[in-house]
Amino acid sequence: MTADPTATPRAETGPLYADVIVPRHLAGSFTYRVPRSLKPVLRIGHLVLVPFGRSVLQGAVIALRDTHPPSVARDRLKEIRALVTDGHAAEIPPELLHLARRVAEAYVAPWGQCLRLVLPPRAMAKTGASRFLLTDLGKQALAARQSGSSAVLDLLRRLKRRPSGIKGATLRGRPDQSQHALLASLVEQGWVQEMPDPGLSHGRAAEGPPAGEARDLFCGEILSPGDASFHPTEWESRIDGALAARRPARMLVQAASPERLALLRHAAGRTLEQGRTVLVIVGEAERAELIAAALSRDGAVAAACLHGAVPDNQKAGMWERIRREQTRVVVGTRSAVFLPLRSLGLIWIDREEDPALKEPQEPRYHAREVAWMRAQDEGALLVLGSTHLTLESALGDEQGEQALLKASIRRETATVEVVDLRGEERGTILSSALVEAMRDACARQSGVLLFLNRKGYAGALICRDCGQVPRCPSCQVAFAYYRLKGALRCPYCGGTRAIPDLCPSCAGPRVQLIGEGTERVEEEVKRLFSRARVLRVDGETMRGPKQAAALYQRIRRREWDVLVGTQLLLREDLVPAVGLVGAVQADAGLSLPDFRAAERVYHLLVDAVGLARPSSAGGRVILQSYLPSHHAIQGVLHQDETVFSTEEMSHRTALGYPPAVHLVVLHVSGTQEKSVEQAASAWVSCLSALPVRGTGASGTVGHGSGDRAGGLIILGPVPSPVPKLRGRYRRQILIKSPSRDAAVRRVRATVLQLEQESPFRSIKFDVDVDPVEMW
DNA sequence: AGCACGCCGACT
DNA sequence: GTCGGCGTGCTC
């Protein structure tokens, strides 16, 4: 961000100064003197060790220069300690350095922080540092003042104050060099002890690899095309065409998982033939393993798999092999989008709607968007694949921002019916229509699956007359039933209410608890069908790999007539297609406090429909609902995506939610409630007052949103849903903007301004661009 | 963010 | 006094 890489022509001896970014929450870069020995070799992208405050850090060189920055006196500049090597000079490939910067800009995060994303895994570890601790002998020596030297006593006292020890770099890095010798002599005397620095303790080796064994049993089917209606050749040729162009392109593939994987295999093979490489990104580690295995199946492709559960030491080796193009196909979770693949030809995002593609901490990037940045920079084809495309992706399609191809592969589905639960008797779990259909399916032994979407909905209150859920008046969030207290409780503000006798919306008397869950459904099935074999599939019965594997077996061996379960039933290849699927509470989840609630419910129900056999094979789906007119239900009923998406889009547009606008959420937190409030208000006025300054790094030309209002809608500040967390008060501001770029530019300018202003020293300003979890 | 300094209350 | 928690400030 500082300094121009192509500054002044430098002397033959090489550059005098280097701008370095470090992996810390710091906005700018830091300038260092280049030692004579490095002058001829140092290049942009090199990893270097630099003294930083009291410690030594790894950083990356982002610019070389012959003049020191005017803001810092020359004698304050420190010298680069060394080049990081692992045989050769370690360096960050230029495209990745650039990618890190683009991410930093797009998500208003420090470039140095984004540097972490592209660093080789090994380099993340601490630089073999050590700590110094005071020994018992040293304590005695201090107590007895066994040394006349005040320097020695000072040092001993300092060490004593810090039972966890002080880092070697800290002690040695002090201004006077005598410390070094002093320390050595104290170690020799046995007063001070040197220990290896434990470094980052959050190495996550504990998680271990996912339980792949139980799962492998079911991989066999994954690539078998669903049914005869799949005509892949057309889409294969479209992909071939897009790959042959060797230009950045985006393509949407809407198809069921087996078809998608078949297409991926084809695309991967074609990309490799071109001499280019393939990157596949998915939300979950488990699915990454599955896809990697599927791609590698016949040995044609050697796909590496990278995700959080892979131990760090293995990651380092994989990173190297990828960089050397020994590994040419990689499947991984979101952070894998930063892997150093060269001559990248294809990036495939599978299940692009998966919220896990969004990083929940700074830098809060979305792997789908980063993938698009990479595809643009490296001339690759980006494929967004899913059974359900997000409205965001679908709208991008219609707007034709980029050359976009859309593949939609349809399967024949089951017949869908809706049962209006408001017409049923009080307390009905299984409507008579569903029971009838179950009886029928059991008689044919075609299999029954009862699907309960109760996520975030366990134990709530619903009105049997109007279908409404009582909401917290201050948060507009559905109340949850709190069993312990027998009362309603708002999950966000914590406010409690007694259970009302009458519905707050329609004043009807039929207010009831629902969401009792799978157990109750299971009991009901057993009561009504005493001879049926019932298996329950939920978080409880699937807990632990052993139990899960056993349950897999039983499902597999068809030791059941009725399966009752949660979303777990939707797992890939868990259940063979059945004759009847019942969605027990199809509208559960519609009341969640999230503007994407309806979209999620719709997707879940479409998935549930996919679990039934096609109607030509007698497949039926019954949706039980209190809100049968809701467009999520109607869309599934009519098997017409536009029924859902048209209505949903008009809601989003009317209420100002994506994809009609872009959202940016700003978080302000601090220990003093008042200053948090003040800072939040200051941010809002700064946002609305600031005439957009041309500070930006003069990237792309703006979209003509230069007017004062900038088309931004600024809401808040309001207390965050959890207004106080770990002693810090939190407020948030919501920004809506037709242009993400305009909003981001504005926010970036204000963050810089606020962080520099003195009254807000201890306040943390946090930005979330395109939030996925809003609250 | 990380890391250490220094202020403050608790306690042998 | 000394121990150790927590708030504060700096990093070329």
Short mmCIF file of C-alpha atoms in Angstrom, two decimals, chain A residues 286-670:
data_model
loop_
_atom_site.label_atom_id
_atom_site.label_comp_id
_atom_site.label_asym_id
_atom_site.label_seq_id
_atom_site.Cartn_x
_atom_site.Cartn_y
_atom_site.Cartn_z
CA GLU A 286 -15.59 -34.52 4.90
CA ARG A 287 -16.94 -33.68 1.49
CA ALA A 288 -13.49 -32.62 0.35
CA GLU A 289 -12.24 -36.10 1.20
CA LEU A 290 -15.17 -37.63 -0.61
CA ILE A 291 -14.61 -35.64 -3.78
CA ALA A 292 -10.86 -36.18 -3.73
CA ALA A 293 -11.48 -39.90 -3.44
CA ALA A 294 -14.03 -39.81 -6.24
CA LEU A 295 -11.66 -37.93 -8.52
CA SER A 296 -8.79 -40.27 -7.78
CA ARG A 297 -10.91 -43.36 -8.09
CA ASP A 298 -9.65 -44.90 -11.30
CA GLY A 299 -6.16 -43.58 -10.82
CA ALA A 300 -6.37 -41.14 -13.71
CA VAL A 301 -6.11 -38.15 -11.41
CA ALA A 302 -4.10 -37.83 -8.23
CA ALA A 303 -6.07 -35.37 -6.17
CA ALA A 304 -4.63 -34.02 -2.96
CA CYS A 305 -6.95 -33.09 -0.16
CA LEU A 306 -6.35 -30.17 2.15
CA HIS A 307 -8.47 -28.97 5.05
CA GLY A 308 -8.28 -28.03 8.69
CA ALA A 309 -8.01 -31.58 9.94
CA VAL A 310 -4.86 -32.30 7.94
CA PRO A 311 -1.88 -32.04 10.29
CA ASP A 312 0.40 -29.05 9.77
CA ASN A 313 3.49 -31.05 9.01
CA GLN A 314 1.74 -32.75 6.12
CA LYS A 315 0.37 -29.46 4.90
CA ALA A 316 3.86 -28.02 4.46
CA GLY A 317 4.88 -30.86 2.17
CA MET A 318 1.69 -30.62 0.18
CA TRP A 319 2.13 -26.89 -0.24
CA GLU A 320 5.58 -27.48 -1.73
CA ARG A 321 4.39 -30.22 -4.07
CA ILE A 322 1.54 -28.03 -5.25
CA ARG A 323 3.89 -25.18 -5.92
CA ARG A 324 6.19 -27.41 -7.92
CA GLU A 325 3.20 -28.68 -9.90
CA GLN A 326 3.82 -32.21 -8.71
CA THR A 327 0.31 -32.09 -7.38
CA ARG A 328 -2.00 -30.83 -10.07
CA VAL A 329 -5.43 -31.39 -8.60
CA VAL A 330 -6.36 -30.13 -5.14
CA VAL A 331 -9.62 -30.48 -3.25
CA GLY A 332 -9.97 -28.46 -0.10
CA THR A 333 -12.01 -26.28 2.20
CA ARG A 334 -12.19 -22.50 1.97
CA SER A 335 -8.60 -21.67 2.86
CA ALA A 336 -7.42 -23.92 0.03
CA VAL A 337 -8.47 -21.21 -2.39
CA PHE A 338 -5.12 -19.60 -1.52
CA LEU A 339 -2.95 -22.59 -2.40
CA PRO A 340 -0.05 -21.90 -4.77
CA LEU A 341 -1.29 -23.73 -7.84
CA ARG A 342 0.40 -22.61 -11.00
CA SER A 343 -1.17 -22.36 -14.43
CA LEU A 344 -4.55 -22.69 -12.86
CA GLY A 345 -7.15 -23.70 -15.40
CA LEU A 346 -10.23 -24.60 -13.40
CA ILE A 347 -11.64 -23.61 -10.03
CA TRP A 348 -14.72 -25.54 -9.09
CA ILE A 349 -16.78 -24.44 -6.10
CA ASP A 350 -19.08 -27.23 -5.09
CA ARG A 351 -22.19 -26.37 -3.09
CA GLU A 352 -21.62 -22.70 -3.61
CA GLU A 353 -24.48 -21.91 -1.21
CA ASP A 354 -22.62 -23.45 1.72
CA PRO A 355 -22.21 -20.82 4.46
CA ALA A 356 -18.97 -22.52 5.48
CA LEU A 357 -17.33 -20.91 2.46
CA LYS A 358 -17.32 -17.66 4.41
CA GLU A 359 -14.50 -17.10 6.88
CA PRO A 360 -16.01 -16.02 10.20
CA GLN A 361 -12.97 -14.04 11.37
CA GLU A 362 -10.84 -11.33 9.90
CA PRO A 363 -10.14 -11.41 7.06
CA ARG A 364 -13.76 -12.37 6.47
CA TYR A 365 -13.42 -13.51 2.90
CA HIS A 366 -15.84 -15.64 0.93
CA ALA A 367 -14.07 -18.44 -0.92
CA ARG A 368 -16.46 -18.10 -3.84
CA GLU A 369 -15.54 -14.46 -4.34
CA VAL A 370 -11.83 -15.07 -3.83
CA ALA A 371 -12.04 -17.84 -6.38
CA TRP A 372 -13.46 -15.39 -8.85
CA MET A 373 -10.64 -12.93 -8.17
CA ARG A 374 -8.16 -15.71 -8.85
CA ALA A 375 -9.93 -16.85 -11.97
CA GLN A 376 -9.88 -13.30 -13.29
CA ASP A 377 -6.20 -12.83 -12.55
CA GLU A 378 -5.08 -16.19 -13.82
CA GLY A 379 -7.37 -16.72 -16.77
CA ALA A 380 -9.15 -19.68 -15.25
CA LEU A 381 -12.67 -20.99 -15.56
CA LEU A 382 -14.71 -20.70 -12.39
CA VAL A 383 -17.57 -23.14 -12.01
CA LEU A 384 -20.15 -22.63 -9.29
CA GLY A 385 -21.88 -25.91 -8.82
CA SER A 386 -24.78 -26.84 -6.64
CA THR A 387 -28.12 -28.50 -6.49
CA HIS A 388 -29.40 -25.08 -5.49
CA LEU A 389 -27.72 -21.96 -6.67
CA THR A 390 -27.89 -18.96 -4.39
CA LEU A 391 -29.99 -16.03 -5.46
CA GLU A 392 -26.77 -14.03 -5.51
CA SER A 393 -25.23 -16.27 -8.13
CA ALA A 394 -28.44 -16.60 -10.07
CA LEU A 395 -28.87 -12.84 -10.21
CA GLY A 396 -25.30 -12.36 -11.32
CA ASP A 397 -26.27 -14.66 -14.13
CA GLU A 398 -29.20 -12.56 -15.22
CA GLN A 399 -27.27 -9.35 -15.03
CA GLY A 400 -24.65 -10.85 -17.24
CA GLU A 401 -21.84 -9.11 -15.39
CA GLN A 402 -19.48 -11.58 -16.93
CA ALA A 403 -19.78 -14.14 -19.61
CA LEU A 404 -21.83 -16.67 -17.77
CA LEU A 405 -23.00 -20.03 -18.81
CA LYS A 406 -25.64 -21.83 -16.90
CA ALA A 407 -26.02 -25.54 -16.94
CA SER A 408 -29.13 -26.91 -15.38
CA ILE A 409 -29.52 -30.63 -15.30
CA ARG A 410 -32.89 -31.83 -14.17
CA ARG A 411 -33.91 -35.16 -12.89
CA GLU A 412 -37.36 -36.55 -12.83
CA THR A 413 -38.74 -36.05 -9.36
CA ALA A 414 -41.50 -37.38 -7.16
CA THR A 415 -45.06 -36.14 -6.90
CA VAL A 416 -45.39 -33.47 -4.23
CA GLU A 417 -48.46 -32.73 -2.08
CA VAL A 418 -49.07 -30.31 0.75
CA VAL A 419 -51.12 -30.93 3.86
CA ASP A 420 -52.41 -27.86 5.68
CA LEU A 421 -51.82 -28.61 9.33
CA ARG A 422 -54.20 -25.86 10.44
CA GLY A 423 -57.00 -28.13 9.35
CA GLU A 424 -55.75 -30.95 11.53
CA GLU A 425 -56.62 -31.78 15.07
CA ARG A 426 -54.78 -30.07 17.87
CA GLY A 427 -51.39 -31.60 18.57
CA THR A 428 -51.24 -33.56 15.36
CA ILE A 429 -47.77 -34.75 14.50
CA LEU A 430 -48.63 -36.92 11.53
CA SER A 431 -51.65 -35.85 9.52
CA SER A 432 -54.14 -38.41 8.36
CA ALA A 433 -53.05 -37.95 4.76
CA LEU A 434 -49.44 -38.68 5.68
CA VAL A 435 -50.41 -41.68 7.80
CA GLU A 436 -52.44 -43.03 4.92
CA ALA A 437 -49.53 -42.64 2.53
CA MET A 438 -47.21 -44.28 5.04
CA ARG A 439 -49.53 -47.23 5.33
CA ASP A 440 -49.50 -47.56 1.59
CA ALA A 441 -45.72 -47.32 1.33
CA CYS A 442 -45.23 -49.81 4.12
CA ALA A 443 -47.51 -52.25 2.38
CA ARG A 444 -45.36 -51.97 -0.72
CA GLN A 445 -42.18 -51.99 1.34
CA SER A 446 -40.97 -49.04 -0.66
CA GLY A 447 -39.53 -47.25 2.34
CA VAL A 448 -40.69 -44.21 4.28
CA LEU A 449 -38.58 -41.28 5.29
CA LEU A 450 -39.83 -38.70 7.76
CA PHE A 451 -37.82 -35.56 7.57
CA LEU A 452 -37.79 -33.06 10.39
CA ASN A 453 -36.20 -29.74 9.74
CA ARG A 454 -35.95 -28.41 13.22
CA LYS A 455 -32.67 -26.59 13.05
CA GLY A 456 -32.67 -23.67 15.41
CA TYR A 457 -36.26 -24.38 16.06
CA ALA A 458 -36.23 -26.93 18.83
CA GLY A 459 -38.85 -26.07 21.35
CA ALA A 460 -40.69 -23.05 20.05
CA LEU A 461 -44.26 -21.86 20.31
CA ILE A 462 -46.62 -21.71 17.39
CA CYS A 463 -50.19 -20.61 16.89
CA ARG A 464 -52.25 -23.38 15.37
CA ASP A 465 -54.65 -20.86 13.90
CA CYS A 466 -52.49 -18.31 12.14
CA GLY A 467 -49.20 -20.20 12.02
CA GLN A 468 -47.34 -17.31 13.58
CA VAL A 469 -44.56 -17.65 16.08
CA PRO A 470 -44.41 -15.25 19.03
CA ARG A 471 -41.44 -12.93 18.64
CA CYS A 472 -39.43 -10.84 21.00
CA PRO A 473 -40.78 -7.31 20.61
CA SER A 474 -37.38 -5.68 20.83
CA CYS A 475 -35.40 -8.12 18.68
CA GLN A 476 -38.03 -9.40 16.25
CA VAL A 477 -36.61 -12.84 16.81
CA ALA A 478 -38.71 -15.92 17.43
CA PHE A 479 -38.86 -16.79 21.11
CA ALA A 480 -37.40 -20.13 22.08
CA TYR A 481 -39.06 -22.34 24.67
CA TYR A 482 -36.90 -22.69 27.71
CA ARG A 483 -37.69 -26.01 29.24
CA LEU A 484 -35.96 -25.40 32.55
CA LYS A 485 -37.98 -22.33 33.35
CA GLY A 486 -41.10 -23.27 31.45
CA ALA A 487 -41.02 -19.86 29.81
CA LEU A 488 -40.17 -18.18 26.52
CA ARG A 489 -36.75 -16.70 26.09
CA CYS A 490 -35.31 -14.52 23.37
CA PRO A 491 -32.08 -16.14 22.20
CA TYR A 492 -30.57 -12.74 21.46
CA CYS A 493 -31.53 -10.30 24.19
CA GLY A 494 -32.17 -12.96 26.80
CA GLY A 495 -35.52 -11.44 27.73
CA THR A 496 -38.07 -13.91 29.05
CA ARG A 497 -41.86 -14.09 28.78
CA ALA A 498 -44.49 -16.28 30.26
CA ILE A 499 -46.16 -18.58 27.76
CA PRO A 500 -49.17 -16.63 26.47
CA ASP A 501 -52.66 -18.11 26.64
CA LEU A 502 -53.70 -16.34 23.47
CA CYS A 503 -51.78 -15.88 20.26
CA PRO A 504 -50.20 -12.40 20.21
CA SER A 505 -50.97 -12.09 16.49
CA CYS A 506 -54.52 -13.34 16.08
CA ALA A 507 -55.63 -13.71 19.69
CA GLY A 508 -56.54 -17.31 18.96
CA PRO A 509 -56.45 -19.77 21.81
CA ARG A 510 -54.53 -22.56 20.07
CA VAL A 511 -51.00 -21.69 21.05
CA GLN A 512 -48.84 -24.77 21.36
CA LEU A 513 -45.35 -25.94 21.84
CA ILE A 514 -43.82 -27.59 18.87
CA GLY A 515 -40.44 -28.77 17.76
CA GLU A 516 -40.34 -31.60 20.21
CA GLY A 517 -38.14 -33.29 17.72
CA THR A 518 -37.39 -36.61 16.20
CA GLU A 519 -37.96 -38.66 19.32
CA ARG A 520 -41.58 -37.66 19.49
CA VAL A 521 -42.09 -38.39 15.82
CA GLU A 522 -40.44 -41.76 16.33
CA GLU A 523 -42.80 -42.57 19.21
CA GLU A 524 -45.77 -41.52 17.17
CA VAL A 525 -44.75 -43.76 14.29
CA LYS A 526 -44.28 -46.67 16.63
CA ARG A 527 -47.66 -46.04 18.16
CA LEU A 528 -49.41 -45.94 14.80
CA PHE A 529 -47.38 -48.67 13.12
CA SER A 530 -46.61 -51.18 15.81
CA ARG A 531 -45.05 -53.66 13.45
CA ALA A 532 -42.92 -51.24 11.49
CA ARG A 533 -39.18 -51.15 12.04
CA VAL A 534 -38.24 -47.55 12.81
CA LEU A 535 -34.76 -46.05 12.82
CA ARG A 536 -33.98 -42.58 14.06
CA VAL A 537 -31.18 -40.56 12.46
CA ASP A 538 -30.23 -37.39 14.31
CA GLY A 539 -27.41 -35.78 16.23
CA GLU A 540 -28.00 -38.11 19.13
CA THR A 541 -28.13 -41.45 17.34
CA MET A 542 -25.24 -40.47 15.10
CA ARG A 543 -23.02 -39.33 17.91
CA GLY A 544 -19.56 -40.85 17.79
CA PRO A 545 -17.98 -42.65 14.86
CA LYS A 546 -18.76 -46.12 16.20
CA GLN A 547 -22.43 -45.51 16.66
CA ALA A 548 -22.61 -43.69 13.35
CA ALA A 549 -20.96 -46.57 11.50
CA ALA A 550 -23.32 -49.07 13.08
CA LEU A 551 -26.30 -46.96 12.09
CA TYR A 552 -24.95 -46.61 8.55
CA GLN A 553 -24.83 -50.37 8.35
CA ARG A 554 -28.38 -50.80 9.50
CA ILE A 555 -29.63 -48.21 7.06
CA ARG A 556 -27.61 -49.80 4.33
CA ARG A 557 -28.88 -53.29 5.04
CA ARG A 558 -32.38 -51.92 4.88
CA GLU A 559 -33.19 -52.95 8.44
CA TRP A 560 -36.03 -50.48 8.58
CA ASP A 561 -39.40 -49.57 7.20
CA VAL A 562 -39.47 -45.98 8.42
CA LEU A 563 -36.55 -43.64 8.89
CA VAL A 564 -37.09 -40.61 11.10
CA GLY A 565 -34.44 -37.96 11.07
CA THR A 566 -33.09 -34.46 10.69
CA GLN A 567 -30.99 -32.87 7.96
CA LEU A 568 -28.53 -35.67 8.56
CA LEU A 569 -30.76 -37.75 6.29
CA LEU A 570 -29.76 -35.50 3.43
CA ARG A 571 -26.15 -36.56 3.58
CA GLU A 572 -24.81 -37.75 0.35
CA ASP A 573 -25.66 -41.36 -0.39
CA LEU A 574 -26.82 -42.12 3.10
CA VAL A 575 -30.25 -43.31 2.14
CA PRO A 576 -31.39 -45.01 -1.05
CA ALA A 577 -34.38 -43.44 -2.79
CA VAL A 578 -37.63 -44.27 -1.02
CA GLY A 579 -41.28 -44.46 -2.02
CA LEU A 580 -42.47 -41.80 0.41
CA VAL A 581 -40.88 -38.76 1.98
CA GLY A 582 -42.77 -36.81 4.61
CA ALA A 583 -41.65 -33.38 5.71
CA VAL A 584 -43.17 -33.31 9.17
CA GLN A 585 -42.80 -29.56 9.69
CA ALA A 586 -41.97 -28.25 6.26
CA ASP A 587 -42.08 -24.63 7.34
CA ALA A 588 -39.88 -25.01 10.37
CA GLY A 589 -37.01 -22.60 9.99
CA LEU A 590 -39.01 -20.00 8.12
CA SER A 591 -39.17 -18.04 11.34
CA LEU A 592 -35.45 -17.88 11.88
CA PRO A 593 -34.09 -14.37 12.21
CA ASP A 594 -32.18 -14.38 8.96
CA PHE A 595 -33.12 -12.89 5.63
CA ARG A 596 -31.97 -16.12 4.01
CA ALA A 597 -34.26 -18.29 6.15
CA ALA A 598 -36.74 -18.93 3.36
CA GLU A 599 -34.01 -19.78 0.90
CA ARG A 600 -32.50 -22.32 3.28
CA VAL A 601 -35.85 -23.95 3.94
CA TYR A 602 -36.55 -24.11 0.24
CA HIS A 603 -33.22 -25.78 -0.43
CA LEU A 604 -33.76 -28.29 2.34
CA LEU A 605 -37.17 -29.21 1.04
CA VAL A 606 -35.89 -29.61 -2.51
CA ASP A 607 -33.23 -31.91 -1.12
CA ALA A 608 -35.87 -33.84 0.75
CA VAL A 609 -37.89 -34.24 -2.44
CA GLY A 610 -34.75 -35.63 -4.02
CA LEU A 611 -34.77 -38.46 -1.51
CA ALA A 612 -37.94 -39.88 -3.01
CA ARG A 613 -38.12 -42.01 -6.11
CA PRO A 614 -39.29 -40.36 -9.30
CA SER A 615 -43.04 -40.25 -9.73
CA SER A 616 -42.86 -42.79 -12.52
CA ALA A 617 -41.57 -45.21 -9.90
CA GLY A 618 -44.35 -44.25 -7.56
CA GLY A 619 -42.41 -41.72 -5.48
CA ARG A 620 -44.45 -39.35 -3.31
CA VAL A 621 -43.60 -36.41 -1.11
CA ILE A 622 -45.93 -34.95 1.49
CA LEU A 623 -45.20 -31.57 3.04
CA GLN A 624 -46.97 -30.78 6.28
CA SER A 625 -47.20 -27.06 6.81
CA TYR A 626 -48.92 -24.33 8.77
CA LEU A 627 -48.07 -21.86 6.04
CA PRO A 628 -48.92 -23.72 2.85
CA SER A 629 -49.13 -20.52 0.89
CA HIS A 630 -45.55 -19.55 1.63
CA HIS A 631 -43.49 -19.35 -1.53
CA ALA A 632 -40.88 -21.76 -0.19
CA ILE A 633 -43.61 -24.38 0.16
CA GLN A 634 -45.31 -23.41 -3.08
CA GLY A 635 -42.05 -23.55 -5.03
CA VAL A 636 -41.46 -27.10 -3.87
CA LEU A 637 -45.07 -28.07 -4.42
CA HIS A 638 -45.06 -26.93 -8.02
CA GLN A 639 -41.49 -28.04 -8.53
CA ASP A 640 -40.80 -24.69 -10.05
CA GLU A 641 -37.84 -22.75 -8.87
CA THR A 642 -39.11 -19.51 -10.34
CA VAL A 643 -42.18 -19.70 -8.11
CA PHE A 644 -39.84 -19.46 -5.18
CA SER A 645 -37.19 -17.19 -6.56
CA THR A 646 -39.49 -14.60 -8.10
CA GLU A 647 -41.38 -14.13 -4.87
CA GLU A 648 -38.28 -14.26 -2.75
CA MET A 649 -36.55 -11.72 -4.94
CA SER A 650 -39.43 -9.31 -4.64
CA HIS A 651 -39.22 -9.63 -0.85
CA ARG A 652 -35.50 -9.06 -0.88
CA THR A 653 -35.87 -6.10 -3.15
CA ALA A 654 -38.66 -4.56 -1.10
CA LEU A 655 -36.82 -5.03 2.19
CA GLY A 656 -33.38 -4.19 0.86
CA TYR A 657 -31.51 -7.45 1.16
CA PRO A 658 -29.09 -9.23 -1.14
CA PRO A 659 -28.94 -9.76 -4.00
CA ALA A 660 -30.93 -6.54 -4.46
CA VAL A 661 -28.24 -4.73 -2.47
CA HIS A 662 -24.90 -5.53 -0.93
CA LEU A 663 -24.61 -5.58 2.84
CA VAL A 664 -21.70 -4.48 4.96
CA VAL A 665 -21.94 -4.94 8.71
CA LEU A 666 -19.74 -2.83 10.93
CA HIS A 667 -18.94 -3.96 14.45
CA VAL A 668 -17.71 -1.63 17.16
CA SER A 669 -16.55 -3.03 20.46
CA GLY A 670 -14.69 -1.92 23.54
#
